[in-house]
JSON list of C-alpha atoms in Angstrom, two decimals:
[
{"chain": "A", "resi": 13, "resn": "MET", "atom": "CA", "xyz": [167.31, 140.87, -41.02]},
{"chain": "A", "resi": 14, "resn": "LYS", "atom": "CA", "xyz": [170.98, 141.75, -41.68]},
{"chain": "A", "resi": 15, "resn": "THR", "atom": "CA", "xyz": [169.93, 143.61, -44.82]},
{"chain": "A", "resi": 16, "resn": "THR", "atom": "CA", "xyz": [167.36, 145.66, -42.85]},
{"chain": "A", "resi": 17, "resn": "LYS", "atom": "CA", "xyz": [169.92, 146.55, -40.20]},
{"chain": "A", "resi": 18, "resn": "GLY", "atom": "CA", "xyz": [172.40, 147.52, -42.85]},
{"chain": "A", "resi": 19, "resn": "LEU", "atom": "CA", "xyz": [169.92, 149.78, -44.57]},
{"chain": "A", "resi": 20, "resn": "LEU", "atom": "CA", "xyz": [168.98, 151.38, -41.24]},
{"chain": "A", "resi": 21, "resn": "PHE", "atom": "CA", "xyz": [172.67, 151.98, -40.45]},
{"chain": "A", "resi": 22, "resn": "ILE", "atom": "CA", "xyz": [173.20, 153.64, -43.85]},
{"chain": "A", "resi": 23, "resn": "TYR", "atom": "CA", "xyz": [170.09, 155.75, -43.39]},
{"chain": "A", "resi": 24, "resn": "LEU", "atom": "CA", "xyz": [171.28, 157.00, -39.99]},
{"chain": "A", "resi": 25, "resn": "LEU", "atom": "CA", "xyz": [174.73, 157.67, -41.30]},
{"chain": "A", "resi": 26, "resn": "MET", "atom": "CA", "xyz": [173.36, 159.74, -44.17]},
{"chain": "A", "resi": 27, "resn": "SER", "atom": "CA", "xyz": [171.13, 161.70, -41.87]},
{"chain": "A", "resi": 28, "resn": "ILE", "atom": "CA", "xyz": [174.14, 162.62, -39.68]},
{"chain": "A", "resi": 29, "resn": "ILE", "atom": "CA", "xyz": [176.12, 163.67, -42.76]},
{"chain": "A", "resi": 30, "resn": "ILE", "atom": "CA", "xyz": [173.26, 165.78, -44.07]},
{"chain": "A", "resi": 31, "resn": "ILE", "atom": "CA", "xyz": [172.72, 167.46, -40.69]},
{"chain": "A", "resi": 32, "resn": "ALA", "atom": "CA", "xyz": [176.46, 168.15, -40.34]},
{"chain": "A", "resi": 33, "resn": "CYS", "atom": "CA", "xyz": [176.61, 169.66, -43.82]},
{"chain": "A", "resi": 34, "resn": "THR", "atom": "CA", "xyz": [173.57, 171.84, -43.53]},
{"chain": "A", "resi": 35, "resn": "GLU", "atom": "CA", "xyz": [174.52, 175.46, -43.56]},
{"chain": "A", "resi": 36, "resn": "THR", "atom": "CA", "xyz": [173.51, 177.13, -40.32]},
{"chain": "A", "resi": 37, "resn": "GLU", "atom": "CA", "xyz": [172.39, 180.78, -40.05]},
{"chain": "A", "resi": 38, "resn": "PRO", "atom": "CA", "xyz": [175.14, 183.01, -38.75]},
{"chain": "A", "resi": 39, "resn": "PRO", "atom": "CA", "xyz": [174.41, 184.65, -35.36]},
{"chain": "A", "resi": 40, "resn": "GLN", "atom": "CA", "xyz": [172.54, 187.98, -35.61]},
{"chain": "A", "resi": 41, "resn": "PHE", "atom": "CA", "xyz": [174.21, 190.87, -33.75]},
{"chain": "A", "resi": 42, "resn": "PRO", "atom": "CA", "xyz": [172.63, 194.32, -33.19]},
{"chain": "A", "resi": 43, "resn": "LYS", "atom": "CA", "xyz": [173.53, 196.90, -35.83]},
{"chain": "A", "resi": 44, "resn": "TYR", "atom": "CA", "xyz": [174.98, 200.05, -34.31]},
{"chain": "A", "resi": 45, "resn": "ASN", "atom": "CA", "xyz": [175.51, 203.25, -36.09]},
{"chain": "A", "resi": 46, "resn": "PRO", "atom": "CA", "xyz": [178.09, 206.11, -35.79]},
{"chain": "A", "resi": 47, "resn": "ILE", "atom": "CA", "xyz": [177.47, 209.16, -33.72]},
{"chain": "A", "resi": 48, "resn": "ASN", "atom": "CA", "xyz": [178.45, 212.81, -33.64]},
{"chain": "A", "resi": 49, "resn": "ARG", "atom": "CA", "xyz": [179.75, 214.18, -30.37]},
{"chain": "A", "resi": 50, "resn": "TYR", "atom": "CA", "xyz": [179.62, 217.83, -29.31]},
{"chain": "A", "resi": 51, "resn": "SER", "atom": "CA", "xyz": [181.49, 218.44, -26.06]},
{"chain": "A", "resi": 52, "resn": "TYR", "atom": "CA", "xyz": [180.69, 222.08, -25.44]},
{"chain": "A", "resi": 53, "resn": "ILE", "atom": "CA", "xyz": [177.35, 223.61, -26.35]},
{"chain": "A", "resi": 54, "resn": "LEU", "atom": "CA", "xyz": [176.72, 227.01, -24.72]},
{"chain": "A", "resi": 55, "resn": "LEU", "atom": "CA", "xyz": [173.15, 228.03, -24.12]},
{"chain": "A", "resi": 56, "resn": "THR", "atom": "CA", "xyz": [172.06, 231.42, -22.91]},
{"chain": "A", "resi": 57, "resn": "ASP", "atom": "CA", "xyz": [168.81, 233.16, -21.95]},
{"chain": "A", "resi": 58, "resn": "ARG", "atom": "CA", "xyz": [167.47, 235.94, -24.12]},
{"chain": "A", "resi": 59, "resn": "ASN", "atom": "CA", "xyz": [168.24, 238.35, -21.25]},
{"chain": "A", "resi": 60, "resn": "THR", "atom": "CA", "xyz": [171.95, 237.48, -21.10]},
{"chain": "A", "resi": 61, "resn": "PRO", "atom": "CA", "xyz": [174.19, 240.43, -22.05]},
{"chain": "A", "resi": 62, "resn": "LYS", "atom": "CA", "xyz": [174.20, 241.15, -25.76]},
{"chain": "A", "resi": 63, "resn": "ALA", "atom": "CA", "xyz": [177.50, 239.50, -26.62]},
{"chain": "A", "resi": 64, "resn": "LEU", "atom": "CA", "xyz": [175.98, 236.07, -25.65]},
{"chain": "A", "resi": 65, "resn": "ALA", "atom": "CA", "xyz": [172.24, 236.86, -25.58]},
{"chain": "A", "resi": 66, "resn": "GLY", "atom": "CA", "xyz": [169.81, 234.33, -26.85]},
{"chain": "A", "resi": 67, "resn": "LEU", "atom": "CA", "xyz": [172.10, 231.49, -27.96]},
{"chain": "A", "resi": 68, "resn": "SER", "atom": "CA", "xyz": [169.04, 229.37, -27.27]},
{"chain": "A", "resi": 69, "resn": "PHE", "atom": "CA", "xyz": [168.29, 227.45, -30.45]},
{"chain": "A", "resi": 70, "resn": "ILE", "atom": "CA", "xyz": [170.13, 224.14, -31.13]},
{"chain": "A", "resi": 71, "resn": "ASN", "atom": "CA", "xyz": [170.75, 222.44, -34.40]},
{"chain": "A", "resi": 72, "resn": "THR", "atom": "CA", "xyz": [171.39, 218.88, -33.25]},
{"chain": "A", "resi": 73, "resn": "ILE", "atom": "CA", "xyz": [172.94, 217.82, -36.56]},
{"chain": "A", "resi": 74, "resn": "THR", "atom": "CA", "xyz": [175.73, 220.37, -36.43]},
{"chain": "A", "resi": 75, "resn": "GLY", "atom": "CA", "xyz": [175.80, 221.09, -32.74]},
{"chain": "A", "resi": 76, "resn": "LEU", "atom": "CA", "xyz": [175.54, 224.79, -33.46]},
{"chain": "A", "resi": 77, "resn": "THR", "atom": "CA", "xyz": [173.45, 227.27, -31.45]},
{"chain": "A", "resi": 78, "resn": "TYR", "atom": "CA", "xyz": [171.59, 230.13, -32.99]},
{"chain": "A", "resi": 79, "resn": "ILE", "atom": "CA", "xyz": [170.29, 233.56, -31.81]},
{"chain": "A", "resi": 80, "resn": "LEU", "atom": "CA", "xyz": [166.70, 234.28, -32.65]},
{"chain": "A", "resi": 81, "resn": "ASP", "atom": "CA", "xyz": [167.26, 236.02, -35.95]},
{"chain": "A", "resi": 82, "resn": "THR", "atom": "CA", "xyz": [169.40, 233.24, -37.30]},
{"chain": "A", "resi": 83, "resn": "ALA", "atom": "CA", "xyz": [167.02, 230.57, -35.94]},
{"chain": "A", "resi": 84, "resn": "THR", "atom": "CA", "xyz": [164.08, 232.34, -37.62]},
{"chain": "A", "resi": 85, "resn": "LYS", "atom": "CA", "xyz": [165.87, 232.03, -41.00]},
{"chain": "A", "resi": 86, "resn": "ARG", "atom": "CA", "xyz": [166.74, 228.39, -40.35]},
{"chain": "A", "resi": 87, "resn": "GLN", "atom": "CA", "xyz": [163.55, 227.10, -38.64]},
{"chain": "A", "resi": 88, "resn": "ASP", "atom": "CA", "xyz": [163.75, 223.64, -40.14]},
{"chain": "A", "resi": 89, "resn": "SER", "atom": "CA", "xyz": [167.22, 223.20, -38.57]},
{"chain": "A", "resi": 90, "resn": "VAL", "atom": "CA", "xyz": [166.11, 223.98, -35.02]},
{"chain": "A", "resi": 91, "resn": "ASP", "atom": "CA", "xyz": [165.42, 220.95, -32.88]},
{"chain": "A", "resi": 92, "resn": "ILE", "atom": "CA", "xyz": [165.78, 222.18, -29.31]},
{"chain": "A", "resi": 93, "resn": "VAL", "atom": "CA", "xyz": [165.07, 225.51, -27.63]},
{"chain": "A", "resi": 94, "resn": "TYR", "atom": "CA", "xyz": [166.56, 226.60, -24.32]},
{"chain": "A", "resi": 95, "resn": "TYR", "atom": "CA", "xyz": [164.68, 228.99, -22.03]},
{"chain": "A", "resi": 96, "resn": "TYR", "atom": "CA", "xyz": [164.65, 230.06, -18.46]},
{"chain": "A", "resi": 97, "resn": "GLY", "atom": "CA", "xyz": [161.15, 230.28, -17.02]},
{"chain": "A", "resi": 98, "resn": "LYS", "atom": "CA", "xyz": [159.77, 233.71, -16.40]},
{"chain": "A", "resi": 99, "resn": "GLY", "atom": "CA", "xyz": [156.61, 235.29, -15.00]},
{"chain": "A", "resi": 100, "resn": "ASN", "atom": "CA", "xyz": [153.88, 232.64, -14.45]},
{"chain": "A", "resi": 101, "resn": "ILE", "atom": "CA", "xyz": [156.27, 229.86, -15.56]},
{"chain": "A", "resi": 102, "resn": "ALA", "atom": "CA", "xyz": [159.28, 230.97, -13.52]},
{"chain": "A", "resi": 103, "resn": "THR", "atom": "CA", "xyz": [159.23, 227.60, -11.74]},
{"chain": "A", "resi": 104, "resn": "ASP", "atom": "CA", "xyz": [160.33, 225.97, -14.96]},
{"chain": "A", "resi": 105, "resn": "SER", "atom": "CA", "xyz": [163.81, 227.32, -14.22]},
{"chain": "A", "resi": 106, "resn": "ASN", "atom": "CA", "xyz": [166.40, 226.01, -16.77]},
{"chain": "A", "resi": 107, "resn": "SER", "atom": "CA", "xyz": [164.41, 224.25, -19.50]},
{"chain": "A", "resi": 108, "resn": "VAL", "atom": "CA", "xyz": [164.50, 222.82, -22.97]},
{"chain": "A", "resi": 109, "resn": "ALA", "atom": "CA", "xyz": [161.61, 222.33, -25.20]},
{"chain": "A", "resi": 110, "resn": "SER", "atom": "CA", "xyz": [160.62, 221.24, -28.73]},
{"chain": "A", "resi": 111, "resn": "PRO", "atom": "CA", "xyz": [159.98, 224.26, -31.02]},
{"chain": "A", "resi": 112, "resn": "ALA", "atom": "CA", "xyz": [156.51, 222.80, -31.45]},
{"chain": "A", "resi": 113, "resn": "ALA", "atom": "CA", "xyz": [155.86, 222.69, -27.64]},
{"chain": "A", "resi": 114, "resn": "ALA", "atom": "CA", "xyz": [152.67, 224.34, -26.43]},
{"chain": "A", "resi": 115, "resn": "VAL", "atom": "CA", "xyz": [154.63, 226.72, -24.24]},
{"chain": "A", "resi": 116, "resn": "PHE", "atom": "CA", "xyz": [155.66, 228.62, -27.41]},
{"chain": "A", "resi": 117, "resn": "SER", "atom": "CA", "xyz": [152.12, 228.90, -28.67]},
{"chain": "A", "resi": 118, "resn": "ASN", "atom": "CA", "xyz": [150.83, 230.81, -25.68]},
{"chain": "A", "resi": 119, "resn": "THR", "atom": "CA", "xyz": [149.77, 234.32, -26.68]},
{"chain": "A", "resi": 120, "resn": "ILE", "atom": "CA", "xyz": [150.15, 235.46, -23.07]},
{"chain": "A", "resi": 121, "resn": "THR", "atom": "CA", "xyz": [153.75, 236.77, -23.19]},
{"chain": "A", "resi": 122, "resn": "THR", "atom": "CA", "xyz": [154.31, 236.28, -19.46]},
{"chain": "A", "resi": 123, "resn": "GLU", "atom": "CA", "xyz": [153.86, 232.56, -20.09]},
{"chain": "A", "resi": 124, "resn": "ASN", "atom": "CA", "xyz": [155.78, 232.26, -23.28]},
{"chain": "A", "resi": 125, "resn": "PRO", "atom": "CA", "xyz": [159.53, 232.66, -23.10]},
{"chain": "A", "resi": 126, "resn": "TRP", "atom": "CA", "xyz": [159.86, 232.92, -26.94]},
{"chain": "A", "resi": 127, "resn": "PRO", "atom": "CA", "xyz": [156.54, 234.34, -28.26]},
{"chain": "A", "resi": 128, "resn": "GLU", "atom": "CA", "xyz": [158.29, 234.99, -31.56]},
{"chain": "A", "resi": 129, "resn": "LEU", "atom": "CA", "xyz": [157.89, 231.30, -32.44]},
{"chain": "A", "resi": 130, "resn": "ILE", "atom": "CA", "xyz": [154.16, 231.73, -32.78]},
{"chain": "A", "resi": 131, "resn": "ASN", "atom": "CA", "xyz": [154.86, 233.14, -36.20]},
{"chain": "A", "resi": 132, "resn": "TRP", "atom": "CA", "xyz": [157.24, 230.46, -37.39]},
{"chain": "A", "resi": 133, "resn": "SER", "atom": "CA", "xyz": [155.93, 228.40, -40.31]},
{"chain": "A", "resi": 134, "resn": "THR", "atom": "CA", "xyz": [158.15, 225.40, -39.38]},
{"chain": "A", "resi": 135, "resn": "ARG", "atom": "CA", "xyz": [158.33, 224.26, -35.75]},
{"chain": "A", "resi": 136, "resn": "ASN", "atom": "CA", "xyz": [160.05, 220.88, -35.52]},
{"chain": "A", "resi": 137, "resn": "SER", "atom": "CA", "xyz": [158.57, 218.42, -33.09]},
{"chain": "A", "resi": 138, "resn": "THR", "atom": "CA", "xyz": [161.22, 216.95, -30.83]},
{"chain": "A", "resi": 139, "resn": "LYS", "atom": "CA", "xyz": [160.45, 214.51, -28.01]},
{"chain": "A", "resi": 140, "resn": "PHE", "atom": "CA", "xyz": [162.31, 214.17, -24.73]},
{"chain": "A", "resi": 141, "resn": "LYS", "atom": "CA", "xyz": [162.73, 211.99, -21.65]},
{"chain": "A", "resi": 142, "resn": "ASN", "atom": "CA", "xyz": [164.72, 212.53, -18.49]},
{"chain": "A", "resi": 143, "resn": "ILE", "atom": "CA", "xyz": [166.88, 209.44, -18.06]},
{"chain": "A", "resi": 144, "resn": "SER", "atom": "CA", "xyz": [169.02, 210.85, -15.23]},
{"chain": "A", "resi": 145, "resn": "ASP", "atom": "CA", "xyz": [168.01, 207.90, -12.94]},
{"chain": "A", "resi": 146, "resn": "SER", "atom": "CA", "xyz": [168.86, 205.26, -15.54]},
{"chain": "A", "resi": 147, "resn": "VAL", "atom": "CA", "xyz": [172.21, 206.40, -16.99]},
{"chain": "A", "resi": 148, "resn": "ASN", "atom": "CA", "xyz": [175.36, 207.96, -15.59]},
{"chain": "A", "resi": 149, "resn": "HIS", "atom": "CA", "xyz": [177.31, 210.50, -17.61]},
{"chain": "A", "resi": 150, "resn": "GLU", "atom": "CA", "xyz": [180.38, 208.31, -17.83]},
{"chain": "A", "resi": 151, "resn": "ILE", "atom": "CA", "xyz": [178.50, 205.92, -20.16]},
{"chain": "A", "resi": 152, "resn": "VAL", "atom": "CA", "xyz": [177.68, 208.83, -22.35]},
{"chain": "A", "resi": 153, "resn": "ASP", "atom": "CA", "xyz": [181.26, 210.11, -22.25]},
{"chain": "A", "resi": 154, "resn": "VAL", "atom": "CA", "xyz": [182.68, 206.88, -23.59]},
{"chain": "A", "resi": 155, "resn": "ALA", "atom": "CA", "xyz": [180.00, 205.95, -26.15]},
{"chain": "A", "resi": 156, "resn": "GLN", "atom": "CA", "xyz": [181.54, 204.98, -29.47]},
{"chain": "A", "resi": 157, "resn": "ASN", "atom": "CA", "xyz": [178.32, 204.28, -31.35]},
{"chain": "A", "resi": 158, "resn": "ASP", "atom": "CA", "xyz": [174.56, 204.68, -30.95]},
{"chain": "A", "resi": 159, "resn": "SER", "atom": "CA", "xyz": [174.01, 201.55, -28.82]},
{"chain": "A", "resi": 160, "resn": "ILE", "atom": "CA", "xyz": [173.25, 203.71, -25.75]},
{"chain": "A", "resi": 161, "resn": "LEU", "atom": "CA", "xyz": [170.90, 205.72, -27.86]},
{"chain": "A", "resi": 162, "resn": "GLN", "atom": "CA", "xyz": [169.02, 202.67, -29.12]},
{"chain": "A", "resi": 163, "resn": "LYS", "atom": "CA", "xyz": [168.68, 201.47, -25.60]},
{"chain": "A", "resi": 164, "resn": "TYR", "atom": "CA", "xyz": [167.59, 204.63, -23.74]},
{"chain": "A", "resi": 165, "resn": "ALA", "atom": "CA", "xyz": [166.23, 207.05, -26.34]},
{"chain": "A", "resi": 166, "resn": "VAL", "atom": "CA", "xyz": [162.93, 205.17, -26.55]},
{"chain": "A", "resi": 167, "resn": "ASN", "atom": "CA", "xyz": [159.33, 205.81, -25.48]},
{"chain": "A", "resi": 168, "resn": "LEU", "atom": "CA", "xyz": [159.86, 209.51, -25.62]},
{"chain": "A", "resi": 169, "resn": "THR", "atom": "CA", "xyz": [156.73, 211.62, -25.13]},
{"chain": "A", "resi": 170, "resn": "ASP", "atom": "CA", "xyz": [157.64, 214.89, -23.38]},
{"chain": "A", "resi": 171, "resn": "THR", "atom": "CA", "xyz": [157.75, 218.07, -25.40]},
{"chain": "A", "resi": 172, "resn": "LYS", "atom": "CA", "xyz": [159.73, 219.96, -22.75]},
{"chain": "A", "resi": 173, "resn": "ILE", "atom": "CA", "xyz": [161.91, 219.23, -19.76]},
{"chain": "A", "resi": 174, "resn": "ASN", "atom": "CA", "xyz": [162.19, 221.75, -16.98]},
{"chain": "A", "resi": 175, "resn": "LYS", "atom": "CA", "xyz": [164.18, 222.18, -13.75]},
{"chain": "A", "resi": 176, "resn": "LEU", "atom": "CA", "xyz": [167.38, 221.10, -15.38]},
{"chain": "A", "resi": 177, "resn": "LYS", "atom": "CA", "xyz": [170.37, 220.93, -13.08]},
{"chain": "A", "resi": 178, "resn": "ILE", "atom": "CA", "xyz": [174.05, 219.98, -13.35]},
{"chain": "A", "resi": 179, "resn": "GLY", "atom": "CA", "xyz": [174.20, 216.33, -14.16]},
{"chain": "A", "resi": 180, "resn": "SER", "atom": "CA", "xyz": [170.77, 216.03, -15.72]},
{"chain": "A", "resi": 181, "resn": "ILE", "atom": "CA", "xyz": [170.79, 213.53, -18.59]},
{"chain": "A", "resi": 182, "resn": "ILE", "atom": "CA", "xyz": [168.13, 213.92, -21.30]},
{"chain": "A", "resi": 183, "resn": "ALA", "atom": "CA", "xyz": [167.31, 211.68, -24.18]},
{"chain": "A", "resi": 184, "resn": "PHE", "atom": "CA", "xyz": [165.66, 213.06, -27.27]},
{"chain": "A", "resi": 185, "resn": "GLU", "atom": "CA", "xyz": [164.48, 212.19, -30.82]},
{"chain": "A", "resi": 186, "resn": "THR", "atom": "CA", "xyz": [164.07, 214.75, -33.57]},
{"chain": "A", "resi": 187, "resn": "ILE", "atom": "CA", "xyz": [161.38, 214.98, -36.17]},
{"chain": "A", "resi": 188, "resn": "LYS", "atom": "CA", "xyz": [163.83, 213.39, -38.61]},
{"chain": "A", "resi": 189, "resn": "GLY", "atom": "CA", "xyz": [164.19, 210.36, -36.35]},
{"chain": "A", "resi": 190, "resn": "LYS", "atom": "CA", "xyz": [167.65, 211.14, -35.06]},
{"chain": "A", "resi": 191, "resn": "LYS", "atom": "CA", "xyz": [168.17, 209.93, -31.52]},
{"chain": "A", "resi": 192, "resn": "GLY", "atom": "CA", "xyz": [170.43, 211.74, -29.05]},
{"chain": "A", "resi": 193, "resn": "ILE", "atom": "CA", "xyz": [171.37, 212.30, -25.44]},
{"chain": "A", "resi": 194, "resn": "PHE", "atom": "CA", "xyz": [172.72, 215.44, -23.78]},
{"chain": "A", "resi": 195, "resn": "VAL", "atom": "CA", "xyz": [174.28, 215.93, -20.28]},
{"chain": "A", "resi": 196, "resn": "VAL", "atom": "CA", "xyz": [174.07, 219.25, -18.44]},
{"chain": "A", "resi": 197, "resn": "GLU", "atom": "CA", "xyz": [177.64, 220.00, -17.65]},
{"chain": "A", "resi": 198, "resn": "ASN", "atom": "CA", "xyz": [177.43, 223.34, -16.01]},
{"chain": "A", "resi": 199, "resn": "ILE", "atom": "CA", "xyz": [174.96, 226.09, -15.07]},
{"chain": "A", "resi": 200, "resn": "GLU", "atom": "CA", "xyz": [176.01, 229.62, -14.14]},
{"chain": "A", "resi": 201, "resn": "GLY", "atom": "CA", "xyz": [174.12, 232.69, -13.11]},
{"chain": "A", "resi": 202, "resn": "THR", "atom": "CA", "xyz": [171.23, 233.32, -10.80]},
{"chain": "A", "resi": 203, "resn": "ASN", "atom": "CA", "xyz": [169.46, 236.28, -12.38]},
{"chain": "A", "resi": 204, "resn": "ALA", "atom": "CA", "xyz": [168.02, 237.47, -15.61]},
{"chain": "A", "resi": 205, "resn": "ILE", "atom": "CA", "xyz": [171.30, 238.69, -17.14]},
{"chain": "A", "resi": 206, "resn": "SER", "atom": "CA", "xyz": [173.70, 235.90, -16.18]},
{"chain": "A", "resi": 207, "resn": "ARG", "atom": "CA", "xyz": [172.09, 232.64, -16.95]},
{"chain": "A", "resi": 208, "resn": "VAL", "atom": "CA", "xyz": [174.37, 230.31, -18.94]},
{"chain": "A", "resi": 209, "resn": "MET", "atom": "CA", "xyz": [174.00, 226.51, -19.32]},
{"chain": "A", "resi": 210, "resn": "THR", "atom": "CA", "xyz": [176.57, 224.23, -20.97]},
{"chain": "A", "resi": 211, "resn": "ILE", "atom": "CA", "xyz": [175.71, 220.83, -22.29]},
{"chain": "A", "resi": 212, "resn": "ALA", "atom": "CA", "xyz": [177.56, 217.98, -24.00]},
{"chain": "A", "resi": 213, "resn": "MET", "atom": "CA", "xyz": [175.65, 216.00, -26.59]},
{"chain": "A", "resi": 214, "resn": "ILE", "atom": "CA", "xyz": [175.84, 212.81, -28.71]},
{"chain": "A", "resi": 215, "resn": "VAL", "atom": "CA", "xyz": [173.50, 212.23, -31.61]},
{"chain": "A", "resi": 216, "resn": "GLN", "atom": "CA", "xyz": [173.10, 209.68, -34.44]},
{"chain": "A", "resi": 217, "resn": "GLN", "atom": "CA", "xyz": [174.75, 210.68, -37.69]}
]
């Protein structure tokens, strides 16, 4: 009996030692990536006076805006297009859209703010989502990595967002899979020659 108890004790002791020495998996933490931040992106309507006219095409990688002629030469770099609704789509007001959005395929010029895009051979498909009700701009302002993008730039299906106003917060994802968020910082002008919108943007590197 003593031998049996002794063996049992040794077995239990060895089990404890084995468990204690077993290498445990390290905790898994989310992997976050660096971001680019662009604090002042100026967007203008095509009818804005010539010095600023048509700075409506955004390259989200560089934060640069292009006029139509430059954008046409760099179609594969254009991810977002700004426009102000006119004619039958005047209710769109301040808007952004994917270059591939249906609004730019309409052959009725009164319903297409940039009919020139019909002839583009490359029209990148960018998806959007208005997250103004979920995020405040302070969170975007202090973001140090793409954690906020991984959380909120998901389930994006819209090809355009209209009726933008100061404080609007829009998530997007480019055709290259880069997630971003922009905040409308300011809107100026109330007529065809004075519309100017300023945004701040963060995007994955």
